[in-house]
Coordinates of C-alpha atoms in Angstrom, one line a residue:
X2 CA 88.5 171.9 96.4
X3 CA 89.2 169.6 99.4
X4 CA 93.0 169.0 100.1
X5 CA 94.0 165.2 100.2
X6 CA 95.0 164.0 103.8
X7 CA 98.2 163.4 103.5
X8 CA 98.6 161.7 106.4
X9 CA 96.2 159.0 105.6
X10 CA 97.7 158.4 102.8
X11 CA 101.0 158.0 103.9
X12 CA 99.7 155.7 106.3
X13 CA 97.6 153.4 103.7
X14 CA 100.7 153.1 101.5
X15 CA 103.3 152.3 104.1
X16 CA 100.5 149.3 105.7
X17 CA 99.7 148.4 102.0
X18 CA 103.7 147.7 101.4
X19 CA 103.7 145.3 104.7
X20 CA 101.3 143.1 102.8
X21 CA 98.0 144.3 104.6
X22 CA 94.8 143.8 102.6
X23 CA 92.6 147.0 101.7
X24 CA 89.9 145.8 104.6
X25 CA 93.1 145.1 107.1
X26 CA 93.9 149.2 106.6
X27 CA 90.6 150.2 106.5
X28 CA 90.2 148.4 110.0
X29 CA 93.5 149.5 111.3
X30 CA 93.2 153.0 110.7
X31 CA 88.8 153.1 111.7
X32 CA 88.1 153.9 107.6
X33 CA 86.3 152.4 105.1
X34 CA 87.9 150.2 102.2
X35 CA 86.8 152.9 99.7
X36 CA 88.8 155.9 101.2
X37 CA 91.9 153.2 101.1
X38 CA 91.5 152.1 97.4
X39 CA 91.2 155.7 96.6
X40 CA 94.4 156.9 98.3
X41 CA 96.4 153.9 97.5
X42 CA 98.5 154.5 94.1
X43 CA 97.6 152.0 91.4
X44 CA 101.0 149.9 91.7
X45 CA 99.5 148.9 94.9
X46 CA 96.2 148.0 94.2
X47 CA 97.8 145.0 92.6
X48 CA 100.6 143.8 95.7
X49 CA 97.9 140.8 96.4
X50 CA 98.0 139.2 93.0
X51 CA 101.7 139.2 92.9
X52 CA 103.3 136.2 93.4
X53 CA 106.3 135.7 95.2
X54 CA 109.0 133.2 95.0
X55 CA 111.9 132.3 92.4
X56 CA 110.3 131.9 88.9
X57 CA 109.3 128.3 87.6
X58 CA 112.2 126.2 86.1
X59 CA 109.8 124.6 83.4
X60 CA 106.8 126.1 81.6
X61 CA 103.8 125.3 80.8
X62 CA 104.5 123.7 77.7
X63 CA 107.0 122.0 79.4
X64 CA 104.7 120.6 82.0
X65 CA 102.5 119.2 79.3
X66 CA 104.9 117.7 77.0
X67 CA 106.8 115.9 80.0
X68 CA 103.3 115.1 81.5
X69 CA 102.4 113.8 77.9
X70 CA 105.2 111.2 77.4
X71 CA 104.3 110.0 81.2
X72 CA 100.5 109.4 80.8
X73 CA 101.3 107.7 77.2
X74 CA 104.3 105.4 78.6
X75 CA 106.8 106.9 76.2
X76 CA 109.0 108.1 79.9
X77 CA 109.3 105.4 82.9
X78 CA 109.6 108.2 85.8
X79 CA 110.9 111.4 86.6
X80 CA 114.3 110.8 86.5
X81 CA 113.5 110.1 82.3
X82 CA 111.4 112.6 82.3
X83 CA 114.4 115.6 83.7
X84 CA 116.9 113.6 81.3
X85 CA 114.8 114.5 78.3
X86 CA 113.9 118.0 79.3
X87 CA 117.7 118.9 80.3
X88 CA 118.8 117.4 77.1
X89 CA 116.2 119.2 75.0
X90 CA 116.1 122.9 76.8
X91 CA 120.2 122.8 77.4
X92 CA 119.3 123.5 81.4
X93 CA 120.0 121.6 84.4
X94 CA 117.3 120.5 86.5
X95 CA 116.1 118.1 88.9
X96 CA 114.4 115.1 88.9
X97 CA 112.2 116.6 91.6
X98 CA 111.7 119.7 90.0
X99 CA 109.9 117.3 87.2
X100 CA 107.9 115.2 90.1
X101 CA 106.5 119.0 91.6
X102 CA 105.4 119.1 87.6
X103 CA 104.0 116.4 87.5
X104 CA 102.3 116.3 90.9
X105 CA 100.8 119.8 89.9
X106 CA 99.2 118.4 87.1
X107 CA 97.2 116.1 88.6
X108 CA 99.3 112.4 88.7
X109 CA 100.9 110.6 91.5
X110 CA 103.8 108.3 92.4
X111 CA 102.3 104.4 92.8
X112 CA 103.8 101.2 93.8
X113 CA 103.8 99.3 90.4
X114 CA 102.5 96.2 90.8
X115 CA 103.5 93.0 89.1
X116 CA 100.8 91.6 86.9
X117 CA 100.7 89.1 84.5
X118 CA 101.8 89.9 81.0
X119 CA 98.5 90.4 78.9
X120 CA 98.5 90.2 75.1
X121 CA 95.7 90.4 73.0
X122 CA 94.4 86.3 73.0
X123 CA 94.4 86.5 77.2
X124 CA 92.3 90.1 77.2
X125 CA 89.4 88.3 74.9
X126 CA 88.9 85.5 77.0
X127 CA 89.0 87.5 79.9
X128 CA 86.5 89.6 78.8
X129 CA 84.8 86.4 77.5
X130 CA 84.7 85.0 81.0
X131 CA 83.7 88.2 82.6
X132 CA 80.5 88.6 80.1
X133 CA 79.6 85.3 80.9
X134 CA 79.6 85.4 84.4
X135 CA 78.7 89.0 84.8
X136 CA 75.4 88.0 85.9
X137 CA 76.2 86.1 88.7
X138 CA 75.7 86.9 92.4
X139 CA 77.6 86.8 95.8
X140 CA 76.1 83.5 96.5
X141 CA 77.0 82.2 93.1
X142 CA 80.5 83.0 93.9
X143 CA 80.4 81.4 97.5
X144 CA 79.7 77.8 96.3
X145 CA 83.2 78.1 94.3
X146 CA 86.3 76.4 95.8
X147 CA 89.2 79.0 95.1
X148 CA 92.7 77.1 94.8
X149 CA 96.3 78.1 93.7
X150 CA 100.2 77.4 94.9
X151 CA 102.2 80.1 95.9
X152 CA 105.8 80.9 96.9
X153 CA 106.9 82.4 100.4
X154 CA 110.3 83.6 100.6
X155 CA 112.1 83.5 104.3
X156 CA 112.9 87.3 103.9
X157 CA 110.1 89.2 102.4
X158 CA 109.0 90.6 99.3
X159 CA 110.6 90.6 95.9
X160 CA 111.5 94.9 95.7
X161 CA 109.5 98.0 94.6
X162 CA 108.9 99.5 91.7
X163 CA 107.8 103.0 91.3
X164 CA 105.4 104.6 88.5
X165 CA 103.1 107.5 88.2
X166 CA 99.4 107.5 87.3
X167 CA 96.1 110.0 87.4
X168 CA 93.9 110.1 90.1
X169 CA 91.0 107.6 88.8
X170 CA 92.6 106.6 85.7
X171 CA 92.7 102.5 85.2
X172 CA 95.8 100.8 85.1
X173 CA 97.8 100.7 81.8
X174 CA 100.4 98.2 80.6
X175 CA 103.1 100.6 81.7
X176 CA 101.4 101.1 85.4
X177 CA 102.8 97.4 85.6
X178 CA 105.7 95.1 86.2
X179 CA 105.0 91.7 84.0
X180 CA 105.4 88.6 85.4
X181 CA 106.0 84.9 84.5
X182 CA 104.4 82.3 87.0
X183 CA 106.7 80.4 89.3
X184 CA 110.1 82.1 89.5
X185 CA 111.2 80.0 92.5
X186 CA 111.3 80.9 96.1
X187 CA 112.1 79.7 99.5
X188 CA 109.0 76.6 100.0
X189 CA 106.0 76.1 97.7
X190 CA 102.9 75.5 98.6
X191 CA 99.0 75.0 97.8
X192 CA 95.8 76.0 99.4
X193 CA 92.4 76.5 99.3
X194 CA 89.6 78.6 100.2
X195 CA 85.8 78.7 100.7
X196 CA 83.5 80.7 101.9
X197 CA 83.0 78.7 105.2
X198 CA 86.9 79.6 105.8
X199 CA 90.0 78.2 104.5
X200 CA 90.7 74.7 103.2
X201 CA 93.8 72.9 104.1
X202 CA 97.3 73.6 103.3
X203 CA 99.9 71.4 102.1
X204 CA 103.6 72.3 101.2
X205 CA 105.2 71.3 98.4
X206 CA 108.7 69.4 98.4
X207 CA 108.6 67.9 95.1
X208 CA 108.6 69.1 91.6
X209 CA 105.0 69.8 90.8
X210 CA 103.8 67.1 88.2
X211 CA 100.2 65.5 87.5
X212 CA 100.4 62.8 90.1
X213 CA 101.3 65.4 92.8
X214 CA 98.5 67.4 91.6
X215 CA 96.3 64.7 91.6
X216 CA 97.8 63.3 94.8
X217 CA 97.2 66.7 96.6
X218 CA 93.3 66.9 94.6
X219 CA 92.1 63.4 96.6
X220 CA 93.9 64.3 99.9
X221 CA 93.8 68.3 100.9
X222 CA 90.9 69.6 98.3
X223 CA 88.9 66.1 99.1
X224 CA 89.8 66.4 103.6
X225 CA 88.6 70.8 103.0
X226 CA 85.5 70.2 101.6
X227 CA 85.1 67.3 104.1
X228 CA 85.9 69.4 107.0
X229 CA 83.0 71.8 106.0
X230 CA 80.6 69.8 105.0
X231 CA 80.4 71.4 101.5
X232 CA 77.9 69.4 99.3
X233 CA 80.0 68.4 97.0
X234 CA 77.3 68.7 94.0
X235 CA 76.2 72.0 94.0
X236 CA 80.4 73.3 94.0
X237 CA 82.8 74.9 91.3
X238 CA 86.1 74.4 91.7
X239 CA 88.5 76.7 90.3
X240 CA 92.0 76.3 89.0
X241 CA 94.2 78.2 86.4
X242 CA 95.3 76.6 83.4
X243 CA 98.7 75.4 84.6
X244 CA 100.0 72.6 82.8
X245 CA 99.4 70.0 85.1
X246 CA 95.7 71.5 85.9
X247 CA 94.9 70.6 82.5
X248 CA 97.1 67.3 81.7
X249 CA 94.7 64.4 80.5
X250 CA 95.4 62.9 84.1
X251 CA 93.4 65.6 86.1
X252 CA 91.2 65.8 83.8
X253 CA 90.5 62.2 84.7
X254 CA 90.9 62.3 88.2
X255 CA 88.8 65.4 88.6
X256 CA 85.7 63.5 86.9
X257 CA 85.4 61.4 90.2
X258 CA 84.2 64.4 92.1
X259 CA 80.7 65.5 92.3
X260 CA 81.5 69.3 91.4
X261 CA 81.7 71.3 88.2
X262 CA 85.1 73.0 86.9
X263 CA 85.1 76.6 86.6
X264 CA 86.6 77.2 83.2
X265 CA 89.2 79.8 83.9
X266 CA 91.2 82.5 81.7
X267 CA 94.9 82.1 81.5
X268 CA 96.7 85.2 82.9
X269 CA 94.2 86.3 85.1
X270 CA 95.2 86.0 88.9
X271 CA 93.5 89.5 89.8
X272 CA 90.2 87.0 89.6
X273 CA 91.5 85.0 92.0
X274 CA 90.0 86.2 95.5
X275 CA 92.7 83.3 97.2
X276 CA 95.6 86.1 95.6
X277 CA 94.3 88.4 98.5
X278 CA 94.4 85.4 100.9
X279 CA 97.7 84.9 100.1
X280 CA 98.8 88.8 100.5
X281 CA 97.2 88.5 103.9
X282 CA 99.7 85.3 104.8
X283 CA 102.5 87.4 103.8
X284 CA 101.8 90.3 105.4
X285 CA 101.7 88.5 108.8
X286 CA 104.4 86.4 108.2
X287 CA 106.3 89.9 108.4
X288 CA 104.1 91.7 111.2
X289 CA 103.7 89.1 114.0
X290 CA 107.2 88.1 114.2
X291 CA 110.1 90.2 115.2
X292 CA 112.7 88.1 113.4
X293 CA 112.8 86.2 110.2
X294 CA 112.5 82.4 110.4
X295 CA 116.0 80.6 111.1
X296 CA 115.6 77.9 108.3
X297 CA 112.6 77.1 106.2
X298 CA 111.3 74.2 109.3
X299 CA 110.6 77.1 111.0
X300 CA 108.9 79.4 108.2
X301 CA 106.9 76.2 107.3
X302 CA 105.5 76.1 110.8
X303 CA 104.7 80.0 110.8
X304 CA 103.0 79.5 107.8
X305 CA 100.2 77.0 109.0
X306 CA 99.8 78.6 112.0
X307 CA 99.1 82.0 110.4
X308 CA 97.0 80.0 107.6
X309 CA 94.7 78.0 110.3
X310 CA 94.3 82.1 111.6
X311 CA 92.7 83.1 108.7
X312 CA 89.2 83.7 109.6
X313 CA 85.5 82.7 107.6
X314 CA 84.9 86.4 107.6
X315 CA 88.3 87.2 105.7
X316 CA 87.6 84.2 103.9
X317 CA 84.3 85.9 102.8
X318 CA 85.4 89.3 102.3
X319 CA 87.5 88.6 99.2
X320 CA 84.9 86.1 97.5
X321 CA 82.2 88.6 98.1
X322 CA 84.3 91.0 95.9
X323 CA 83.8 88.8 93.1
X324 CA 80.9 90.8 91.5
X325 CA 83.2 94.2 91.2
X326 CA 86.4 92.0 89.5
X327 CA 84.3 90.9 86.8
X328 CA 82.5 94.4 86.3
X329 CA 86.5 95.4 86.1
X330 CA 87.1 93.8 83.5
X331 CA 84.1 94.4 81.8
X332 CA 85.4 97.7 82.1
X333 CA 88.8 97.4 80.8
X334 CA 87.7 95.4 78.3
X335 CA 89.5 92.1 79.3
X336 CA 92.8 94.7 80.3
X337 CA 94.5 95.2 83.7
X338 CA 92.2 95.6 86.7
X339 CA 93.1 97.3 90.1
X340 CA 92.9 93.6 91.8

């Protein structure tokens, strides 16, 4: 009978106890991976599937019940989520013990952005409008004349909001903050857009009512399409279903125009390509100036001249989208889009 070398052995088990793999031995000591699995005692044969570390806090059940409640909007965030878990398992955790959870499981933290507040009459005509128009092509979208008023604060955005959704998975009412138009803010104003650039802009001192609508319709929507020589008859304007877009008066004062009005679905600003436009203002109202305005004079004149910046090409790039939005909500059947 051939004696075991001890040696060896003693070798294998003391490189096998520093972690070393059985082909890391073998190589070390000029042997093959064989002679090492059949020296080295079953206990090690195992070291590599070990895992090291403290042991998990939650388990796997309570992963999936805190991931659960998150997907379905019954918890807000992680910090409900660790409330509810401390309270039912009697331990003390953290809230980012539940965000590793729920991180591992596939979801991530987003910005939740404010959207309009959908209920079930606004989805249906949504999806209404998107049927009806889900045939229509980039070009069809380029003869429409986007419009829509805006606020622009003198400091910045409005705060953050935090939620936490799968990778790929639409938006769902609780992915959202809901919003009510017109809240107030620093200066008003009202724009346009087209696909040979932006229209002019005119700021809004007054409180909006039908004759300024209709004062701002025959003077800036009349001078933009002007300007770009748009033929005038083979246009859509568009315009959401404001008060004072709809008031007997427009409707009047709009019928002295050549073009058609594109029937539009309350609640539904994510349609809007000029949204984006406005985004864009925003965003370099903050990035090409150091400081904030010192009165709203001064943000006023920052605003036109980042406005009259805003190329054809942008312009284009956000009416051209107009194909996927409506295929969105086609998808979401009239619910919350991405947009």
């Amino acid at each position: 009978m051939r004696r075991p070398n001890l040696e060896l052995r003693n070798n294998i088990i003391q490189l096998r106890n520093e972690g070393l793999s059985f082909a890391q031995i073998a190589s070390k000591l000029n042997t093959s991976t064989s002679v090492v699995q059949y020296h080295c005692p079953s206990s090690l044969r195992q070291l590599a599937t070990i895992k090291k570390g403290r042991k998990r806090i939650l388990t796997d059940r309570d992963e999936r019940l805190v991931v659960r409640k998150i997907v379905s909007g019954q918890l807000k965030n992680a910090v409900e989520g660790q409330m509810m878990l401390s309270k039912g398992l009697s331990i003390k955790l953290s809230a980012e013990t539940v965000r590793r959870s729920l991180r591992r499981n596939g979801l991530k933290s987003i910005k939740k952005p404010k959207k309009p507040l959908l209920n079930a009459k606004h989805m249906e005509e949504r999806y209404k409008f998107a049927l009806a128009h889900k045939d229509w092509t980039k070009e069809d979208w380029r003869r429409v004349v986007w419009s829509d008023e805006t606020k622009i604060n003198r400091f910045g955005s409005d705060g953050i909001t935090w939620g936490w959704k799968k990778e790929g998975e639409s938006l769902q009412p609780h992915h959202v903050r809901p919003t009510l138009k017109h809240g107030g803010g620093s200066i008003m104003v009202w724009g346009c857009i087209t696909s040979e650039g932006p229209g002019y802009l005119t700021r809004i001192d007054v409180n909006m009512t039908s004759n300024v609508y209709c004062e701002i319709l025959n003077d800036e929507l009349r001078k933009s399409i002007d300007y770009y020589d748009l033929d005038e008859s083979k246009l859509h304007f568009q315009h959401d279903n404001d008060p004072k877009h709809t008031s007997k008066k427009t409707a009047e004062e709009l019928r002295k125009f050549q073009f058609q009005v594109l029937p539009w679905p309350s609640q539904s600003p994510d349609l809007n390509p000029i949204e984006h436009i406005w985004a864009l203002l925003k965003r370099r109202l903050v990035s090409d100036y150091e400081d904030p305005p010192s009165g709203i004079l001064e943000l006023w004149d920052r605003v036109e001249e980042v406005w009259n910046s805003i190329t054809k090409e942008e312009c284009l790039q956000v009416i051209d989208s107009m194909p996927d939005r409506i295929r969105a909500v086609i998808d979401a059947k009239g619910g919350y889009t991405k947009y």
